PDB file of C-alpha atoms in Angstrom:
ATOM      1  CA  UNK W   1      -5.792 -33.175   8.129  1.00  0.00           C
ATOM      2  CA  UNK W   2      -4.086 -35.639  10.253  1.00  0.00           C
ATOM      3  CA  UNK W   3      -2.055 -37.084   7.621  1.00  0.00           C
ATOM      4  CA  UNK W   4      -0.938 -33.609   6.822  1.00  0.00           C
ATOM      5  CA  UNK W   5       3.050 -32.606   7.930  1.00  0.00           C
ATOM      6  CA  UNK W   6       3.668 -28.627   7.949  1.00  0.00           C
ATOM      7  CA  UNK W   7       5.177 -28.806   4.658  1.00  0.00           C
ATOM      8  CA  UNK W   8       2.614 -30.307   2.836  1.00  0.00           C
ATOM      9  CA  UNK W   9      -0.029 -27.850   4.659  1.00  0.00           C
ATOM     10  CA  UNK W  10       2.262 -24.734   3.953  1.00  0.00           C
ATOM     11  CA  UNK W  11       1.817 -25.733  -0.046  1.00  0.00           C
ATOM     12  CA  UNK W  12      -1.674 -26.605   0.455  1.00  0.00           C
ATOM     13  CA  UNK W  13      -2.137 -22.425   1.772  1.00  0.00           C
ATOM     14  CA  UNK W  14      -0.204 -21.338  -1.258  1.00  0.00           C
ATOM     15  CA  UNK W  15      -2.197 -23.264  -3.748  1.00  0.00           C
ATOM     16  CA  UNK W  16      -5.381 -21.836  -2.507  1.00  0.00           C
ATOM     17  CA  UNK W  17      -3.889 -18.506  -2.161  1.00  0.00           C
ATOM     18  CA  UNK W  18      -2.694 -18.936  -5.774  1.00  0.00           C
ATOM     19  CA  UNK W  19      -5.240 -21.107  -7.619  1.00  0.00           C
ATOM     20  CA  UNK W  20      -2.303 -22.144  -9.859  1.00  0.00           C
ATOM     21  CA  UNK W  21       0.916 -24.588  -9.416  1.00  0.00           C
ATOM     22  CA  UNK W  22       3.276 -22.256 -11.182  1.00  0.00           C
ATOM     23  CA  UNK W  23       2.242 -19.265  -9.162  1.00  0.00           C
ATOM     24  CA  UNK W  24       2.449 -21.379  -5.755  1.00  0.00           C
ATOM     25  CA  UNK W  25       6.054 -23.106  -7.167  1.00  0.00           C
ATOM     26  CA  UNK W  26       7.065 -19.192  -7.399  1.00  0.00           C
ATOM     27  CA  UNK W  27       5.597 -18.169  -3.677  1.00  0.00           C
ATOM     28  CA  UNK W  28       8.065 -21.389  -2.408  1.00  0.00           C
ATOM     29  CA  UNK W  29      10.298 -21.185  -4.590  1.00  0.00           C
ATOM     30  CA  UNK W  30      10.035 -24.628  -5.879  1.00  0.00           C
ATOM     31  CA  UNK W  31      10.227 -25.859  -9.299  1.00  0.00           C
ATOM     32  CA  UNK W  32       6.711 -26.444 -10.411  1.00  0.00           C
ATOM     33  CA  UNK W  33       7.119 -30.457 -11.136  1.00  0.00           C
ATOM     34  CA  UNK W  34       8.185 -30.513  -7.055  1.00  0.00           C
ATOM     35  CA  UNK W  35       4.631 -28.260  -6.788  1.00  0.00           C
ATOM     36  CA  UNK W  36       3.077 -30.994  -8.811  1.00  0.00           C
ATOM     37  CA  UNK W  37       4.338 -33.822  -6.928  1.00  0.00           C
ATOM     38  CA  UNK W  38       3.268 -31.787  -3.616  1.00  0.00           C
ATOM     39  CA  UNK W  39      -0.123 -31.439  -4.818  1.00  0.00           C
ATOM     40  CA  UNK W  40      -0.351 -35.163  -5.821  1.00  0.00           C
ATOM     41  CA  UNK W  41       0.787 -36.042  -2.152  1.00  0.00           C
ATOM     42  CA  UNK W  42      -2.143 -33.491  -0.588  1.00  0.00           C
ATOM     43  CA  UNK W  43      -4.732 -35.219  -2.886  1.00  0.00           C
ATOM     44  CA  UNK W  44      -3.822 -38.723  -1.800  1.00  0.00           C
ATOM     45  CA  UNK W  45      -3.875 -37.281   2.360  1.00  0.00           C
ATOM     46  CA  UNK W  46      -7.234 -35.469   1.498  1.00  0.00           C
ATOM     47  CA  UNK W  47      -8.577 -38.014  -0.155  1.00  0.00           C
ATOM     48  CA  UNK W  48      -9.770 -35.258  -2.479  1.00  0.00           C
ATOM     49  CA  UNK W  49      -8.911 -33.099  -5.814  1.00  0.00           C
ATOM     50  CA  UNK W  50      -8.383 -30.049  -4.094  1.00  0.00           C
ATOM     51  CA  UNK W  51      -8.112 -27.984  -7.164  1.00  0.00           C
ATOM     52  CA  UNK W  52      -9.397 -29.026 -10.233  1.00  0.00           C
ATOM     53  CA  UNK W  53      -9.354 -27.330 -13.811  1.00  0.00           C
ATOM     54  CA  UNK W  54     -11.715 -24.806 -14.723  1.00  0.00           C
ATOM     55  CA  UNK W  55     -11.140 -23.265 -18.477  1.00  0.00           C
ATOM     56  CA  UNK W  56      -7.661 -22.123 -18.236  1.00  0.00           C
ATOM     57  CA  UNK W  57      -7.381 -21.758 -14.648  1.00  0.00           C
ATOM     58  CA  UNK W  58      -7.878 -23.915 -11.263  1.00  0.00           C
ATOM     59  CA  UNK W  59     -10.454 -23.560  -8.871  1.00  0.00           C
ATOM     60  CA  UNK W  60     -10.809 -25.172  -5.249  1.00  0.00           C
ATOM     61  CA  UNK W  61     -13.470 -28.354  -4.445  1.00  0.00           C
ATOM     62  CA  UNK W  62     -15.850 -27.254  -1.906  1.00  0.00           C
ATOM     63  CA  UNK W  63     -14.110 -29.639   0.763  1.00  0.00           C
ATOM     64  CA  UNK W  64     -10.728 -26.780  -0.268  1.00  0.00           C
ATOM     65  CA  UNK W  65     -13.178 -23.547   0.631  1.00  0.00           C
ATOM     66  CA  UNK W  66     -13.935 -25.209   3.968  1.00  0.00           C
ATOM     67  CA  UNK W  67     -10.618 -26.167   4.840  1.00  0.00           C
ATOM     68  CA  UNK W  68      -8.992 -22.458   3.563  1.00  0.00           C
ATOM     69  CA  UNK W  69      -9.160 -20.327   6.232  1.00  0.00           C
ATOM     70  CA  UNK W  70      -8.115 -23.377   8.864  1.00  0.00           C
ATOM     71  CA  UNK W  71      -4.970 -24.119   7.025  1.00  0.00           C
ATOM     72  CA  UNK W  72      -4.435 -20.501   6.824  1.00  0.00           C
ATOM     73  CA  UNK W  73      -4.738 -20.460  10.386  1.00  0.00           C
ATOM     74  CA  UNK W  74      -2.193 -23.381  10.959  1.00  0.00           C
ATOM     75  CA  UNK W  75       0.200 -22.335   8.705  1.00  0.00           C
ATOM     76  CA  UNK W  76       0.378 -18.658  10.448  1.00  0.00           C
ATOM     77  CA  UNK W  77       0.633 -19.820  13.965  1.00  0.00           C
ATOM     78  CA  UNK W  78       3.268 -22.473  13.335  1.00  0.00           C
ATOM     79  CA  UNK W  79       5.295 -19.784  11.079  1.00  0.00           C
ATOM     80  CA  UNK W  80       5.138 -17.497  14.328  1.00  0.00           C
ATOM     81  CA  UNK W  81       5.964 -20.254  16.623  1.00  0.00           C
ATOM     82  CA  UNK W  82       8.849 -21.741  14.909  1.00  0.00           C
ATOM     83  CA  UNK W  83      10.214 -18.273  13.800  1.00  0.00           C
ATOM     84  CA  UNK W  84      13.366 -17.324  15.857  1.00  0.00           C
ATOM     85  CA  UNK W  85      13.760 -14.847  18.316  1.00  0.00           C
ATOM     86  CA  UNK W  86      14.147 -11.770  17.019  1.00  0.00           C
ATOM     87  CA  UNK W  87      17.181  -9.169  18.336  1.00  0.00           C
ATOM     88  CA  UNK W  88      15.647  -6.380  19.758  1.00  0.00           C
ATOM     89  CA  UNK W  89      18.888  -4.006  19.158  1.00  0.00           C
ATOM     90  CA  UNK W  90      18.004  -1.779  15.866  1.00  0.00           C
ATOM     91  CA  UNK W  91      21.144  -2.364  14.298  1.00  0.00           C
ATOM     92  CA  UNK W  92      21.275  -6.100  14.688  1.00  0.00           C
ATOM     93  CA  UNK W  93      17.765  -6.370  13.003  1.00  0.00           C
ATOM     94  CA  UNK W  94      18.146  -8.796   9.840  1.00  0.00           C
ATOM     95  CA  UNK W  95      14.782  -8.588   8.032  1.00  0.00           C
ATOM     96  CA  UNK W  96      12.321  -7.575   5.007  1.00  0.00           C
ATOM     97  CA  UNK W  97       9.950  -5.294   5.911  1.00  0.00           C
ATOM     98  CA  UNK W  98       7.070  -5.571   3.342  1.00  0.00           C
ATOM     99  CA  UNK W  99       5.211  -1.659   3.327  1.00  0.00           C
ATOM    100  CA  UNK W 100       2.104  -0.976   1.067  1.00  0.00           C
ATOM    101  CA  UNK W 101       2.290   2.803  -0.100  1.00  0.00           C
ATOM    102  CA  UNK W 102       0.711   4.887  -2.703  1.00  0.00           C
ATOM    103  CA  UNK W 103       3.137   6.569  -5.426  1.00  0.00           C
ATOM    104  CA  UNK W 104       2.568   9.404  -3.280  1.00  0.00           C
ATOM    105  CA  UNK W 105       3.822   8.270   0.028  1.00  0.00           C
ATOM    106  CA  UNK W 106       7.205   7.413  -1.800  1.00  0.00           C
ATOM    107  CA  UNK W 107       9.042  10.721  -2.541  1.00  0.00           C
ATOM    108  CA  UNK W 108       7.150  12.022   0.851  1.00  0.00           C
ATOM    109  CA  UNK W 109       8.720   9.391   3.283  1.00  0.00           C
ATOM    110  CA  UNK W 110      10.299   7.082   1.066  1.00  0.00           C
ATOM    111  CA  UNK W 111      14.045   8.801   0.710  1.00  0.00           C
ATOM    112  CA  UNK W 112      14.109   9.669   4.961  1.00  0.00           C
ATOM    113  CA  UNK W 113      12.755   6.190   5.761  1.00  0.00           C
ATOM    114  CA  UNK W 114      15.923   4.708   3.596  1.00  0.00           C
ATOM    115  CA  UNK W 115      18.537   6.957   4.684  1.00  0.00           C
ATOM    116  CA  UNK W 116      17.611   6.453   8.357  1.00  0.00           C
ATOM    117  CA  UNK W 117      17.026   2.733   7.963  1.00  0.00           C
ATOM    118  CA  UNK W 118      20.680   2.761   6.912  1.00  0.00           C
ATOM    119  CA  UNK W 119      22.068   4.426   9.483  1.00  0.00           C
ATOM    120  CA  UNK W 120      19.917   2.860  12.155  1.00  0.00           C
ATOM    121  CA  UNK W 121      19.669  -1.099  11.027  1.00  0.00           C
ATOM    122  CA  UNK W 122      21.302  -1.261   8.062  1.00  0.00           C
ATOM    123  CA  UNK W 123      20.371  -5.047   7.734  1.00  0.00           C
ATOM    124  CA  UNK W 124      16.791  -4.343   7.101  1.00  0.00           C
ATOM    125  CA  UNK W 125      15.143  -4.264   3.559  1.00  0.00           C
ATOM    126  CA  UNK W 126      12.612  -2.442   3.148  1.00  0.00           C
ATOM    127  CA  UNK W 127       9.878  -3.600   0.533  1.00  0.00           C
ATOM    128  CA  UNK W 128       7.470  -1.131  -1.064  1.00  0.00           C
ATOM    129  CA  UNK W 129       4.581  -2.823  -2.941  1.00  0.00           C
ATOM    130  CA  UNK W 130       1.840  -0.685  -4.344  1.00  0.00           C
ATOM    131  CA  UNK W 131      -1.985  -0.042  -3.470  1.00  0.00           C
ATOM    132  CA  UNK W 132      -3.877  -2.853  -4.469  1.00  0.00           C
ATOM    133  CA  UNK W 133      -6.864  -4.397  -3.075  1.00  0.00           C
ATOM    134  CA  UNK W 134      -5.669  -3.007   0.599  1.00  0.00           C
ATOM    135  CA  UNK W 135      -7.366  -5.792   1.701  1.00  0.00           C
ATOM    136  CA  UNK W 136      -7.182  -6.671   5.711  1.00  0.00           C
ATOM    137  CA  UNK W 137      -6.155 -10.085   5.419  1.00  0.00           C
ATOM    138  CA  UNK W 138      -2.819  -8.853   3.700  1.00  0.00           C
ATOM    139  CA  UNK W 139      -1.987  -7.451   7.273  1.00  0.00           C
ATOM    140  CA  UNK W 140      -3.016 -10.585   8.980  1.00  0.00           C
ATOM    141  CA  UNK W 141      -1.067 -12.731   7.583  1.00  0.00           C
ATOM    142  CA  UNK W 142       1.963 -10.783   7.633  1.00  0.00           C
ATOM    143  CA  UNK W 143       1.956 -10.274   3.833  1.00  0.00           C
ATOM    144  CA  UNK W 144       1.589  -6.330   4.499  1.00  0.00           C
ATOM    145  CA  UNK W 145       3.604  -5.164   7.361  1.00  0.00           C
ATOM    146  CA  UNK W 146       2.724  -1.678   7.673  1.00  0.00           C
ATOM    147  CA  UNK W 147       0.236   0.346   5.574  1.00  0.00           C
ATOM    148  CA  UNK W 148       0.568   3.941   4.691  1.00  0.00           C
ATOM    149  CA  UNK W 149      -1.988   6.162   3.459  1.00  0.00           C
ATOM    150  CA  UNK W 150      -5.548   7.300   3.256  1.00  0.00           C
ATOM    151  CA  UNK W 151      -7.103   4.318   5.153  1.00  0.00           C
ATOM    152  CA  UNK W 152     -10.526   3.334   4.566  1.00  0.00           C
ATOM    153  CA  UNK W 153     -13.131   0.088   6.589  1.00  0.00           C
ATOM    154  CA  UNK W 154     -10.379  -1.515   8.500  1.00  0.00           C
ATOM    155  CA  UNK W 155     -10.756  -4.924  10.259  1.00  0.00           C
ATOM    156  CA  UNK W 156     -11.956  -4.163  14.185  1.00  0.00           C
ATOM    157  CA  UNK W 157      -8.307  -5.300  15.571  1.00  0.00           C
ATOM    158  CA  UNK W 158      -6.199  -3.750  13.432  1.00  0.00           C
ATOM    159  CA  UNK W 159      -4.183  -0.958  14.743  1.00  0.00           C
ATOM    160  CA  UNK W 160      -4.302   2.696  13.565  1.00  0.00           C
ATOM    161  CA  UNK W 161      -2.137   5.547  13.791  1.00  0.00           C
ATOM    162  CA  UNK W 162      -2.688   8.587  12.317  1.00  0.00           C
ATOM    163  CA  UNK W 163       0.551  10.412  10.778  1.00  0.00           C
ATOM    164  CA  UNK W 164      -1.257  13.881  10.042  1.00  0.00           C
ATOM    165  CA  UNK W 165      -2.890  15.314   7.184  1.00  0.00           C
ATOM    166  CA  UNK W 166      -2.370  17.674   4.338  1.00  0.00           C
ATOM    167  CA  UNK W 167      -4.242  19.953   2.476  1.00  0.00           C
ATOM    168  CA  UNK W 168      -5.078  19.671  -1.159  1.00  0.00           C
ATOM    169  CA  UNK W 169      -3.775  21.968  -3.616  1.00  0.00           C
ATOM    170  CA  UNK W 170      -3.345  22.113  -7.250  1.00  0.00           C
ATOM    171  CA  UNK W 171      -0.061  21.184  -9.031  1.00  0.00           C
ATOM    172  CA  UNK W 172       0.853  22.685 -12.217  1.00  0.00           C
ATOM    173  CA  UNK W 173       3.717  23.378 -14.276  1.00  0.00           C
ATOM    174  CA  UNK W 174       6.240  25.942 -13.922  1.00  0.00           C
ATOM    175  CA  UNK W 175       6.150  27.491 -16.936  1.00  0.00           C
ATOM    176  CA  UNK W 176       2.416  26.703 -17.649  1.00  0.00           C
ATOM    177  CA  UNK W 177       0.726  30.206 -17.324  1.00  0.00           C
ATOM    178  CA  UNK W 178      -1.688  28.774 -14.514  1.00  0.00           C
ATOM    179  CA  UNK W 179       1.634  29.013 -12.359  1.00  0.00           C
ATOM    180  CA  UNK W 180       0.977  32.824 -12.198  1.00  0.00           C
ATOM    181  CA  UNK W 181      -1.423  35.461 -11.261  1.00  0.00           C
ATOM    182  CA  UNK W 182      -4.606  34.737  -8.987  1.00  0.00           C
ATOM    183  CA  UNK W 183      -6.080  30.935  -9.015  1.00  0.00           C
ATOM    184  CA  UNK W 184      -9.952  32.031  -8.804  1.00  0.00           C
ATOM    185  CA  UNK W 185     -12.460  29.302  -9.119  1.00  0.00           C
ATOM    186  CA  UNK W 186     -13.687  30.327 -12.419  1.00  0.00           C
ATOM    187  CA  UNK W 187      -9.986  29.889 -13.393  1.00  0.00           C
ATOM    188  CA  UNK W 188      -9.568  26.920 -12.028  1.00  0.00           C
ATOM    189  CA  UNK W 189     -12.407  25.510 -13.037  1.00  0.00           C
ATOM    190  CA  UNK W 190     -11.793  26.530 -16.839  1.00  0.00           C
ATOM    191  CA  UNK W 191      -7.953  24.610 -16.776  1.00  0.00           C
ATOM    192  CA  UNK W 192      -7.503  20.926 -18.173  1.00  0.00           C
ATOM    193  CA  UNK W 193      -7.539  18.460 -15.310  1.00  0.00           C
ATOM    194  CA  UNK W 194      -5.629  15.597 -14.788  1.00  0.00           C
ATOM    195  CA  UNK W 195      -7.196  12.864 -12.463  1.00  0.00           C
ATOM    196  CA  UNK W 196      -6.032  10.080 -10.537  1.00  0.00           C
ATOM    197  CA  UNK W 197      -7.311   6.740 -10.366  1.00  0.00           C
ATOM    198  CA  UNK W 198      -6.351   3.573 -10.808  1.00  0.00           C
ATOM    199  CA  UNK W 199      -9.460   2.187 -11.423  1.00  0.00           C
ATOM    200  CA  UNK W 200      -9.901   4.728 -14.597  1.00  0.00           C
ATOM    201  CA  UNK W 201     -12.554   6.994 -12.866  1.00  0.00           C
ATOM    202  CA  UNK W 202     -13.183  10.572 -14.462  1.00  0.00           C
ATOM    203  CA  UNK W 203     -15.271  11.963 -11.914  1.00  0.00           C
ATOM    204  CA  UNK W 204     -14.217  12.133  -7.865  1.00  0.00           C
ATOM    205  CA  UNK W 205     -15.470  14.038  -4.741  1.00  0.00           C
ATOM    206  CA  UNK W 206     -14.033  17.126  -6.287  1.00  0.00           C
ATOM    207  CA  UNK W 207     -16.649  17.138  -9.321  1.00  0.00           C
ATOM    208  CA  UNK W 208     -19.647  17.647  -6.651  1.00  0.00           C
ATOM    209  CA  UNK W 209     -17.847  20.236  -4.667  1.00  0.00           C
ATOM    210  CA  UNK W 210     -17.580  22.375  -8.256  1.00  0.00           C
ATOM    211  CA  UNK W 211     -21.491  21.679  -8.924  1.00  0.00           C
ATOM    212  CA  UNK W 212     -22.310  22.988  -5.089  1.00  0.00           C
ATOM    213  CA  UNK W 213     -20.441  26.042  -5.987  1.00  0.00           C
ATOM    214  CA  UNK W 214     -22.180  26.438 -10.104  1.00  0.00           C
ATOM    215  CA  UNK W 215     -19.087  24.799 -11.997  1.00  0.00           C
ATOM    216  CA  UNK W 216     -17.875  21.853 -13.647  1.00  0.00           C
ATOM    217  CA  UNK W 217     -14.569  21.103 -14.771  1.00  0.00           C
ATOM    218  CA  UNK W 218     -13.028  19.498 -18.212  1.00  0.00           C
ATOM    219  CA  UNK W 219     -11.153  16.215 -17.543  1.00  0.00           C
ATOM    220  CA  UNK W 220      -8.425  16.038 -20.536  1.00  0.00           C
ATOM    221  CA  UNK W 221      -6.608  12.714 -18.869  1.00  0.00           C
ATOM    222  CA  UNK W 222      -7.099  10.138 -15.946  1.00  0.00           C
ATOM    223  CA  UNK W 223      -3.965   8.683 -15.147  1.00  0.00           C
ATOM    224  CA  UNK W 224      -3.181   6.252 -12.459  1.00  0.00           C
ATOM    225  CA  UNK W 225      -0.756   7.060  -9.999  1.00  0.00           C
ATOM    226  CA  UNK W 226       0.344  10.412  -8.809  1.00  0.00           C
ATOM    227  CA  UNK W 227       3.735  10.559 -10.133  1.00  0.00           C
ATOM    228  CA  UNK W 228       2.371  10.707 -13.692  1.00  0.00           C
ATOM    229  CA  UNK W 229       0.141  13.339 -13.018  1.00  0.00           C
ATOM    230  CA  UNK W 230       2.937  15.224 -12.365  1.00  0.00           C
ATOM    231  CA  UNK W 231       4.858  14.006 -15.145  1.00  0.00           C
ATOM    232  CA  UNK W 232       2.154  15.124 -17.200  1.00  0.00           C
ATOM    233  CA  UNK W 233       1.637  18.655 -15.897  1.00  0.00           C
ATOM    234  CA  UNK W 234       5.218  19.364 -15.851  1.00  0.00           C
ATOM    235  CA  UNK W 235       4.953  19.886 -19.390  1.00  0.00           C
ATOM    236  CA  UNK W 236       1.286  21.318 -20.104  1.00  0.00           C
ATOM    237  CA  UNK W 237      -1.020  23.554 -19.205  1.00  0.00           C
ATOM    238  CA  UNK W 238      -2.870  21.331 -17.497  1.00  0.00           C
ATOM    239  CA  UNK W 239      -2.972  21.126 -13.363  1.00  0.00           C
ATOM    240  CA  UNK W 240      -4.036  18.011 -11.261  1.00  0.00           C
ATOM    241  CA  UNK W 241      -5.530  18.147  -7.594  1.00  0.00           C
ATOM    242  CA  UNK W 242      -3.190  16.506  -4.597  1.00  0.00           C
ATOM    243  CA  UNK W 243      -1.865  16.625  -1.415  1.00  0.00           C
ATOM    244  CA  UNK W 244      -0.122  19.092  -0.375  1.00  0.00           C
ATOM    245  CA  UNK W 245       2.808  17.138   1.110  1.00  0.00           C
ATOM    246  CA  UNK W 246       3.735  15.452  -2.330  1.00  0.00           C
ATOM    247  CA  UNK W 247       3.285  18.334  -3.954  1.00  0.00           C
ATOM    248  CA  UNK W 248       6.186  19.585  -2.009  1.00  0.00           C
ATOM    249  CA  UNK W 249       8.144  16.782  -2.443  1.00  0.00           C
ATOM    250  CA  UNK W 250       7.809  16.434  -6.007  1.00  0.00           C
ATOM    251  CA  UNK W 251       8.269  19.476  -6.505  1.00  0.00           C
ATOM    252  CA  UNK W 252      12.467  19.461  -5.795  1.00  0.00           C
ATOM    253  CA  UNK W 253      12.224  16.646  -8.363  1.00  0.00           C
ATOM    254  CA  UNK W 254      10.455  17.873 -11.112  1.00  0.00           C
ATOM    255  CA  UNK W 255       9.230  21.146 -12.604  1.00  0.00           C
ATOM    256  CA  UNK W 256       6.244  21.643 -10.869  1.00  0.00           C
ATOM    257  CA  UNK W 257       4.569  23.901  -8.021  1.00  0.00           C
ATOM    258  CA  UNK W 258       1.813  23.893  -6.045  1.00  0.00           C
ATOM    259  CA  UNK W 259      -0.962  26.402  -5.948  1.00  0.00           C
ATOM    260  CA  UNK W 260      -3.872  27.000  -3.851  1.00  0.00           C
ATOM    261  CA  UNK W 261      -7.349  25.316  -4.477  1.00  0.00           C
ATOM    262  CA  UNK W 262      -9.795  27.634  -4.100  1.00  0.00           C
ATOM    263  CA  UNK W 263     -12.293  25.371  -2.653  1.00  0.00           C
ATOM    264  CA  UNK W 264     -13.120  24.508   0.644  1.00  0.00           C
ATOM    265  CA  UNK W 265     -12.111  20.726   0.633  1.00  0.00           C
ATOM    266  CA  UNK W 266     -11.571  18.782   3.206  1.00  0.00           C
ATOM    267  CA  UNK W 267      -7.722  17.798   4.293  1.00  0.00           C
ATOM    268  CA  UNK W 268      -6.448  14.561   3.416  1.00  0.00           C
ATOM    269  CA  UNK W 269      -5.597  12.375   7.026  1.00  0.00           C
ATOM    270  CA  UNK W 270      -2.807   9.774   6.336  1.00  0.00           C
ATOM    271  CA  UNK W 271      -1.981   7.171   8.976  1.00  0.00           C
ATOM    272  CA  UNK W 272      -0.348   4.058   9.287  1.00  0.00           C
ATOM    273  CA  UNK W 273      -2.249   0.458  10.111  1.00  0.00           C
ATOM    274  CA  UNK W 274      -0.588  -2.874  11.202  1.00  0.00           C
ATOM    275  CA  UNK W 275      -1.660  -6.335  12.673  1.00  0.00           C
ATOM    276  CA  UNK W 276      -1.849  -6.313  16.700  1.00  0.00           C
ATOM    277  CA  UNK W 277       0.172  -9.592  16.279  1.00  0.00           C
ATOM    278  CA  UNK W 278       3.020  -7.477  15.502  1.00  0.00           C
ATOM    279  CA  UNK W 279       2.339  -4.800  18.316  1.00  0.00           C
ATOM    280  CA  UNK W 280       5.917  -5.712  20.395  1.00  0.00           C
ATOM    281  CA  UNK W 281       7.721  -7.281  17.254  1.00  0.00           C
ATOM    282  CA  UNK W 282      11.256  -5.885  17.338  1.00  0.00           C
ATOM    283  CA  UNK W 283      11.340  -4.508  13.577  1.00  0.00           C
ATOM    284  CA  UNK W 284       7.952  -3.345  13.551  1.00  0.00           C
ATOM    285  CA  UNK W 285       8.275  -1.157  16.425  1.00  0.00           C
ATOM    286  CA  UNK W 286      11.487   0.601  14.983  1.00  0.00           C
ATOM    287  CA  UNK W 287       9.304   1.097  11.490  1.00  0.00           C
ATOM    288  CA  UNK W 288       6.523   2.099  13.007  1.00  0.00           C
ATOM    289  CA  UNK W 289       8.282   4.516  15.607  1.00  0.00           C
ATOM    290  CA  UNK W 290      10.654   5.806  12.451  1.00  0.00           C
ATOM    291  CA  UNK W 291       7.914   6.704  10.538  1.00  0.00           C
ATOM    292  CA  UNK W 292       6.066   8.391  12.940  1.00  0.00           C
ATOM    293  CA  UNK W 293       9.577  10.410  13.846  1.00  0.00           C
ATOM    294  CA  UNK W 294       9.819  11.306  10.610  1.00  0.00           C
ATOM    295  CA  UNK W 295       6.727  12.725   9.753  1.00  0.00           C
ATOM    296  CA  UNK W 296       6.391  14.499  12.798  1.00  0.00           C
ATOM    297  CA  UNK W 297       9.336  16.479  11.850  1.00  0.00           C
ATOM    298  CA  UNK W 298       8.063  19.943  10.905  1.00  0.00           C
ATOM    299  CA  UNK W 299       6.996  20.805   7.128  1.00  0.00           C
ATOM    300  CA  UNK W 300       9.558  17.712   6.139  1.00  0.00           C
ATOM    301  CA  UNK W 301       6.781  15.609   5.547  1.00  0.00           C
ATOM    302  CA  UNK W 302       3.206  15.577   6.850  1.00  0.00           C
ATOM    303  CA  UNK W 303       2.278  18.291   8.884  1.00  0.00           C
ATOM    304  CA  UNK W 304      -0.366  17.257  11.952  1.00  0.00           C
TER     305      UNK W 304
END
């Protein structure tokens, strides 16, 4: 890769993060002709294709896949080392903050984080992109800048800080008539249930829990966010099974409420993740120290 300036090796990672010159024109914001020429001038340093069609698409040469994760590498360190120092003063912060969220986390903290973002460093944009992949490698290369949520097999250095946790409890309508009298488990069990998932499932952790006690449930809809479970029971009879903290929050923007589940299921643990990289970085440590503010403030968001 001797041959190979920054420029030309900061294309070269977004072409093999994209598989596709229009998608790595977009990431640059080139024009994809410039891409093309770019890619022309990597193939003549290389000495190889570096992607080559496949059906519709493009997929790397093998001499690509071994040089991926070293460009990668290059690319990162040189970003970091040519980046400029970084005021440490909140309100002289200039910056996007990229945070991956469920739908859940957004009415929870969402609304707080923005209003205090303003007040505090008003020059920071905060990005909220949704649950994906949650893959590590969004957090090491600075894609990801903070993760919120239920966090699952984590990378050994990434950081982890746990927000609190919530209970789970059943959301229904207002007017739906599972909004009064006792919840028993025969009753609950009986009701339509709405699921989340965005990969579609019907059955979750909550199915076996039913069978230990001699029940099943009915699942009428699977939707795939949280907010649309709510938008659905708001106007059935139906009820859906969620935290406890969004059910609160939702709940002042749509007519819902919450009611108990009555199961013994285990509470939901939230927490926050980041890239050590980032550990004395300015803007991350006001996000990371807001957040934490905020939902350590009692009953306003997640209780520890």
């Amino acid at each position: 890769m001797a041959d190979l300036d920054l420029n030309l090796l900061v294309a070269l990672d977004a072409l093999l993060r994209e598989g596709s010159v229009a998608r790595a024109a977009e990431r640059l914001n080139l024009s994809a002709p410039a891409m093309s020429r770019t890619l022309t001038r990597i193939r003549t340093a290389l000495g190889d294709p570096v992607l080559v069609r496949a059906g519709q698409g493009l997929v790397p040469t093998p001499r690509a896949l071994a040089l991926r994760e070293q460009v990668r590498a290059v690319v990162r360190d040189a970003t970091a080392l040519l980046s400029p120092g970084t005021p440490t003063a909140p309100e002289r912060l200039t910056r996007t903050l990229t945070l991956r969220v469920n739908d859940g986390v957004i009415p929870l903290l969402g609304n707080a984080l923005y209003q205090r973002a303003r007040e505090e460093a008003p020059g920071l944009t905060l990005r909220f992109v949704a649950e994906g992949t949650e893959d590590v490698e969004s957090l090491r290369d600075g894609e990801v800048d903070l993760d919120i949520g239920v966090q699952g097999a984590l990378g050994p250095e990434i950081r982890v800080q746990r927000l609190g946790e919530e209970p789970s409890v059943c959301l229904v309508g207002r007017a739906s008539a599972l909004a009064k009298g006792r919840m028993t488990l025969e009753r609950f069990a009986r009701a339509e249930h709405v699921v989340v998932s965005r990969r579609g499932r019907l059955r979750t952790p909550l199915d076996a829990v039913l069978e230990e006690h001699g029940h099943e449930r009915r699942v009428t809809a699977v939707v795939p966010n949280l907010l649309a479970a709510a938008a659905l029971v708001a106007r059935t009879g139906a009820l859906a099974v969620v935290n406890g903290g969004f059910a609160r929050a939702v709940s002042t923007l749509m007519p819902v409420r919450e009611r108990p589940v009555p199961l013994p299921l285990s509470p939901i643990v939230v927490a926050q993740v980041w890239h050590p990289r980032f550990d004395r970085d300015p803007a991350h440590v006001w996000l990371r120290r807001t957040v934490k503010a905020l939902c350590d403030e009692p009953r306003r968001l997640l209780s520890p």
